[in-house]
CSV table of C-alpha atoms in Angstrom, one decimal:
chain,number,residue,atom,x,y,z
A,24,UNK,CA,1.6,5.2,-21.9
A,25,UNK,CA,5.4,4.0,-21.4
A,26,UNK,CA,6.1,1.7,-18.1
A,27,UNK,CA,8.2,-0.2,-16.6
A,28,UNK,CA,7.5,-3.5,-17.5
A,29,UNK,CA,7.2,-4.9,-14.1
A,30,UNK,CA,3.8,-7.4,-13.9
A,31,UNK,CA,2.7,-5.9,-10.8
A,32,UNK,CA,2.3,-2.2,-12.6
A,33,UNK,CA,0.2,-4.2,-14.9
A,34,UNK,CA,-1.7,-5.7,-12.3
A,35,UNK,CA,-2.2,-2.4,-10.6
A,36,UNK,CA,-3.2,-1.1,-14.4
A,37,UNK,CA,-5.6,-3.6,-15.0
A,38,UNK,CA,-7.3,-3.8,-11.4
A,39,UNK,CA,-6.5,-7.1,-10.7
A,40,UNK,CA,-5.5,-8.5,-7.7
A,41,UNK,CA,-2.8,-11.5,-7.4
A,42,UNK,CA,-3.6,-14.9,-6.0
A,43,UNK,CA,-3.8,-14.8,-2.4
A,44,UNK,CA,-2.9,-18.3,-1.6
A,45,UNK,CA,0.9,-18.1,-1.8
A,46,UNK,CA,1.0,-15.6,1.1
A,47,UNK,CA,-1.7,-17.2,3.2
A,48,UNK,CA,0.9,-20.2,2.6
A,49,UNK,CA,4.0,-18.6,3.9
A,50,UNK,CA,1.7,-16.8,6.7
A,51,UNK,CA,0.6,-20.4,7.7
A,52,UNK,CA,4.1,-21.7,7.4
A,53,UNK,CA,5.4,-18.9,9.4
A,54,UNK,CA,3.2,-19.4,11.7
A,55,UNK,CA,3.4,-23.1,12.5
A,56,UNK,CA,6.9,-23.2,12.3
A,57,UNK,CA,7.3,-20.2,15.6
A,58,UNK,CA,4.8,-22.4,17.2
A,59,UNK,CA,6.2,-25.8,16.6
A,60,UNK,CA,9.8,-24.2,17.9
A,61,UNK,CA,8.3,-23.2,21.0
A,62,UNK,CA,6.4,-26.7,21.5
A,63,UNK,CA,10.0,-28.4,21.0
A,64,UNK,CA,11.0,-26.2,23.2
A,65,UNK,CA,9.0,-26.5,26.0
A,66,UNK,CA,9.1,-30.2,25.6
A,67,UNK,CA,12.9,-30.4,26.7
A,68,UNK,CA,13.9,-30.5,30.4
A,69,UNK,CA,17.1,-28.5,29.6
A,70,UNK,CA,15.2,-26.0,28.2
A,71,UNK,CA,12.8,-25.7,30.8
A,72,UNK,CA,15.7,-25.6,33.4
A,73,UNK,CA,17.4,-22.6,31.9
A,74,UNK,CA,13.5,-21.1,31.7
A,75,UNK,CA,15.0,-18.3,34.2
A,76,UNK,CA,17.9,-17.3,32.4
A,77,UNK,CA,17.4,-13.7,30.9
A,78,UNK,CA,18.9,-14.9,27.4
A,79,UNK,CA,16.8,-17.9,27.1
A,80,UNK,CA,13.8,-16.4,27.1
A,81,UNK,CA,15.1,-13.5,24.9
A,82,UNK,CA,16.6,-15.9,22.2
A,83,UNK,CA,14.7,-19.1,22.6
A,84,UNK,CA,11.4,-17.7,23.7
A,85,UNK,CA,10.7,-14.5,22.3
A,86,UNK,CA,12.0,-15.0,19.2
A,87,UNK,CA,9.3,-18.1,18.5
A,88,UNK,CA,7.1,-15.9,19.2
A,89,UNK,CA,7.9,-13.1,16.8
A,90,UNK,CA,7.5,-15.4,14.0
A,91,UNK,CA,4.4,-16.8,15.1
A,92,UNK,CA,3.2,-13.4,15.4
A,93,UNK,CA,4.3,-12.2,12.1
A,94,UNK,CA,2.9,-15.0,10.3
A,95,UNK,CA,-0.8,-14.6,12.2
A,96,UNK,CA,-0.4,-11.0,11.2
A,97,UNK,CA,0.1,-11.7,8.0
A,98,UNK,CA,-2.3,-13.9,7.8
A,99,UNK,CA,-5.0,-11.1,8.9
A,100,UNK,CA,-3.9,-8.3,7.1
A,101,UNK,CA,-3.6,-9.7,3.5
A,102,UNK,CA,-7.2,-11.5,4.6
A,103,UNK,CA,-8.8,-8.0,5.4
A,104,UNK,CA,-7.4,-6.0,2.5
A,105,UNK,CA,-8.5,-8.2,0.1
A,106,UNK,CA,-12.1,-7.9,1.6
A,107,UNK,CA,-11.8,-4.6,1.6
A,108,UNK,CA,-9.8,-4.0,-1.8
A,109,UNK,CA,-12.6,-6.5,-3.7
A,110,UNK,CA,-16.0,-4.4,-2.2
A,111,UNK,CA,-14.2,-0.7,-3.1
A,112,UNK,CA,-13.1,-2.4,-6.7
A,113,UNK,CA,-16.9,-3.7,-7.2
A,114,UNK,CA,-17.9,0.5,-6.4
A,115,UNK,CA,-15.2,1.6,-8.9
A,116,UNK,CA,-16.3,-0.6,-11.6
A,117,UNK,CA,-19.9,0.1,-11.6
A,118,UNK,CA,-19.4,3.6,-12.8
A,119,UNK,CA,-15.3,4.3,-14.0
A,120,UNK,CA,-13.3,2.4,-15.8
A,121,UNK,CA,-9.9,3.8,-14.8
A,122,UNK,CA,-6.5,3.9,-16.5
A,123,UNK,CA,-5.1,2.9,-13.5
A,124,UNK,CA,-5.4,1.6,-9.6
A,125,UNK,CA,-3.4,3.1,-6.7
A,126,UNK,CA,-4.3,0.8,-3.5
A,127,UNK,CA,-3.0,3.2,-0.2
A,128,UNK,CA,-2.3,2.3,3.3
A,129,UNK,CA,-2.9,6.0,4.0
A,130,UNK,CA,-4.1,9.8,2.6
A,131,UNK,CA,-3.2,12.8,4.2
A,132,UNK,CA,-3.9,16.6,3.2
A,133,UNK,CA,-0.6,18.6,4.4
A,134,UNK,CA,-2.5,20.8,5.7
A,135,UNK,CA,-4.8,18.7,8.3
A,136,UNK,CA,-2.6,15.4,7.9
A,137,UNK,CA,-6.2,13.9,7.6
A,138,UNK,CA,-8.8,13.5,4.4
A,139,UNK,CA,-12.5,13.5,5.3
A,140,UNK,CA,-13.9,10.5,6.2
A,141,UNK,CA,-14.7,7.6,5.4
A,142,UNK,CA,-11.2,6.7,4.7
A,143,UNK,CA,-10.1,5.7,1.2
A,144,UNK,CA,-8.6,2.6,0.0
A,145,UNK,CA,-8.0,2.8,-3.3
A,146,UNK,CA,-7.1,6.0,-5.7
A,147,UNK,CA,-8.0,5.6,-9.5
A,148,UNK,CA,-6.4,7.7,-12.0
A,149,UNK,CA,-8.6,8.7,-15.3
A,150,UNK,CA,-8.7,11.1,-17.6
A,151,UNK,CA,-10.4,14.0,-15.1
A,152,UNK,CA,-7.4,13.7,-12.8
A,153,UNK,CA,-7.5,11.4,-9.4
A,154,UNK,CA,-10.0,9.9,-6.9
A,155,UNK,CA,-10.4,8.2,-3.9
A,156,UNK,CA,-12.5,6.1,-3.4
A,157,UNK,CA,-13.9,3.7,0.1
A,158,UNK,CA,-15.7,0.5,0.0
A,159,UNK,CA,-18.5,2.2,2.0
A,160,UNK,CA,-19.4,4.6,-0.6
A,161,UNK,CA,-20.9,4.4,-4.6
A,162,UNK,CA,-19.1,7.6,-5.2
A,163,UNK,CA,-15.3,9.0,-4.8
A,164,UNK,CA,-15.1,10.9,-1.2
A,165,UNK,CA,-12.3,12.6,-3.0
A,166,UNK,CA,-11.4,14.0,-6.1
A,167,UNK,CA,-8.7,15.9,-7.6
A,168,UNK,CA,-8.6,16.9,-11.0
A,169,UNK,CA,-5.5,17.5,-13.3
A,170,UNK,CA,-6.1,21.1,-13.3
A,171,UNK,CA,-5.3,21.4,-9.7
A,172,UNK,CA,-2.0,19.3,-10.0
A,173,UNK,CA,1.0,20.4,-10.2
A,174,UNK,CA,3.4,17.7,-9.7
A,175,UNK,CA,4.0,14.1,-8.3
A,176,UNK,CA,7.0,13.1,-6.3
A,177,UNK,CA,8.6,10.5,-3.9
A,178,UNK,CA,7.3,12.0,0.0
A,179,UNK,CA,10.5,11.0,2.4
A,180,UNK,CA,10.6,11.9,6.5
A,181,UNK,CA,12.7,11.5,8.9
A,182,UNK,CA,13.3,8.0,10.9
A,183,UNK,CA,16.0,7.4,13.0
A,184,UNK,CA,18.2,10.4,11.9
A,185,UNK,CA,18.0,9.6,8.2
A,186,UNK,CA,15.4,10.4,5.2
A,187,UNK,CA,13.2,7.3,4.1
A,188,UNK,CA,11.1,7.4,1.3
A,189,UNK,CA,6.9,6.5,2.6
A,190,UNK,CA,4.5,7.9,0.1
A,191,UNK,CA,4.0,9.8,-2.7
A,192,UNK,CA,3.7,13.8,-2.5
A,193,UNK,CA,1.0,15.4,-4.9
A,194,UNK,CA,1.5,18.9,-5.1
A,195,UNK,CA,-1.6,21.0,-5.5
A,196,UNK,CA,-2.6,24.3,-6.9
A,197,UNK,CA,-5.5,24.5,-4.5
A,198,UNK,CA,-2.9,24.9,-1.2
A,199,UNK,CA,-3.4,21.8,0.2
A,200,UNK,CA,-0.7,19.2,-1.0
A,201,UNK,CA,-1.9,15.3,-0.7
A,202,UNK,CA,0.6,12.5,0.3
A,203,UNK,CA,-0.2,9.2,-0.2
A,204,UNK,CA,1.0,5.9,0.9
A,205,UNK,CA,0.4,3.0,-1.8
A,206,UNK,CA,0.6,-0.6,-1.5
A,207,UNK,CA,1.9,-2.0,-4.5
A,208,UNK,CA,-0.7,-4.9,-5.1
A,209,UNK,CA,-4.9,-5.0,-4.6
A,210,UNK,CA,-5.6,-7.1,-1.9
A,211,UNK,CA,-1.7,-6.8,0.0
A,212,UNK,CA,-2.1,-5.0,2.9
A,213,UNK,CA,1.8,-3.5,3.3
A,214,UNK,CA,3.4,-0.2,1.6
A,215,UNK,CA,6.1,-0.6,-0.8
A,216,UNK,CA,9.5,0.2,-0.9
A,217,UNK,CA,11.6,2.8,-2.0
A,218,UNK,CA,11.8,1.2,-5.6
A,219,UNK,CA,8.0,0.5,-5.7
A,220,UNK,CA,7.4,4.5,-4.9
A,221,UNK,CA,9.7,6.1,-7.4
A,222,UNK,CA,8.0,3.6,-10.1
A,223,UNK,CA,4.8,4.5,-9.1
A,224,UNK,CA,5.7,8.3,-9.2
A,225,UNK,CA,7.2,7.4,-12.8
A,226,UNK,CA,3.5,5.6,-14.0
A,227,UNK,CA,1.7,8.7,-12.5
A,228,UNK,CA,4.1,11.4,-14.2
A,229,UNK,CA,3.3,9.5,-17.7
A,230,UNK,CA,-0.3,9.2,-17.2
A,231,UNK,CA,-0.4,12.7,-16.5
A,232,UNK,CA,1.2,13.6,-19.8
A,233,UNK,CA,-1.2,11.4,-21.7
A,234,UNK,CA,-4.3,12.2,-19.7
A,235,UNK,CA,-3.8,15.4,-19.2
A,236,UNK,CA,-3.2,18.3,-22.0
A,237,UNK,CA,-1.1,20.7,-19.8
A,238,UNK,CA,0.8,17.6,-17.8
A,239,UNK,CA,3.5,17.9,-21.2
A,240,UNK,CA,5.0,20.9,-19.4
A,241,UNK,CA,4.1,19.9,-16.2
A,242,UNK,CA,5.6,18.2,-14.0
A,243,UNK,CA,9.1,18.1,-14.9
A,244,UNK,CA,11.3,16.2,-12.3
């Protein structure tokens, strides 16, 4: 199969999931440095005379706290998808071994904007088409084979007056389309960004035409 040669594609081909460590590091410096800006803070009498001003506690107190929060949120969030990305890997393994690993903040059926529970994590791609699959359960609670694919391609909506890319739109024979919304690494617990999707859409396009004996006149852009 031809892909872009970025490592996290391989990562994501492989199954593997990067070293957490550096983020918990940033999330941890994030985090102490909001805190030890409000401490400083708090410790100045200038500052705490100006407490009541309306912009001092919208620039020197609210904004400390932002970056603490992102940093504990972080913290949290790559924390529990790893957990959660390492048991649902551990229930792929023991029975697939798939050509590749799409790790989703979110699935959706067009039709009901919901898949059946219990909610999936991970999607694997192999040569009977895709599946989903949830740390909670030894078998896919989804599957969708080639045959009822018709073509992948970047989902957008509207924010804020404009068209964003969010997901990935599978179109289906069956009259239900899925949409997905990847995370581009196991274990990292945010989507990806507009050049992360169309990527993604690219390695799914190609696996299609290699996996799949129609997908060489399917699919076209």
């Amino acid at each position: 199969m031809t892909t872009p040669d970025e490592q996290w594609v391989q990562r994501l081909r492989d199954g593997e999931m990067p070293k957490r460590w550096p983020v918990l590091l940033v999330a941890a410096v994030t985090t102490a440095s909001g805190l030890g800006v409000l401490v400083a803070e708090f410790a100045s009498p200038d500052f705490l005379r100006g407490l009541d001003s309306a912009r001092t506690q919208a620039n020197f107190v609210l904004w400390p706290l932002f970056v603490a929060g992102f940093g504990l949120l972080l913290a949290v969030v790559t924390w529990s998808a790893g957990r959660t990305d390492r048991r649902t890997l551990a229930r792929i393994r023991e029975r697939r071994a798939p050509r590749f690993h799409l790790p989703v903040s979110a699935s959706g059926l067009r039709a009901t904007d919901d898949l059946p529970g219990p909610r999936p994590e991970i999607w694997t791609v192999d040569a009977s088409g895709l599946h989903a699959w949830a740390p909670s359960r030894a078998e896919p609670v989804f599957d969708l084979p080639w045959t009822h694919i018709r073509r992948f391609s970047v989902a957008t909506k509207d924010a804020r007056g404009q068209r964003v890319d969010f997901g990935v739109w599978i179109s289906t024979t069956v009259g239900e389309d899925v949409v997905v919304e990847p995370r581009p690494a196991l274990g990292r617990g945010f989507e990806g960004g507009p050049d992360e999707l169309a990527t993604i859409v690219r390695v799914l396009r190609a696996l299609r035409r290699e996996l799949d004996p129609r997908g060489v006149a399917a699919d076209q852009p």
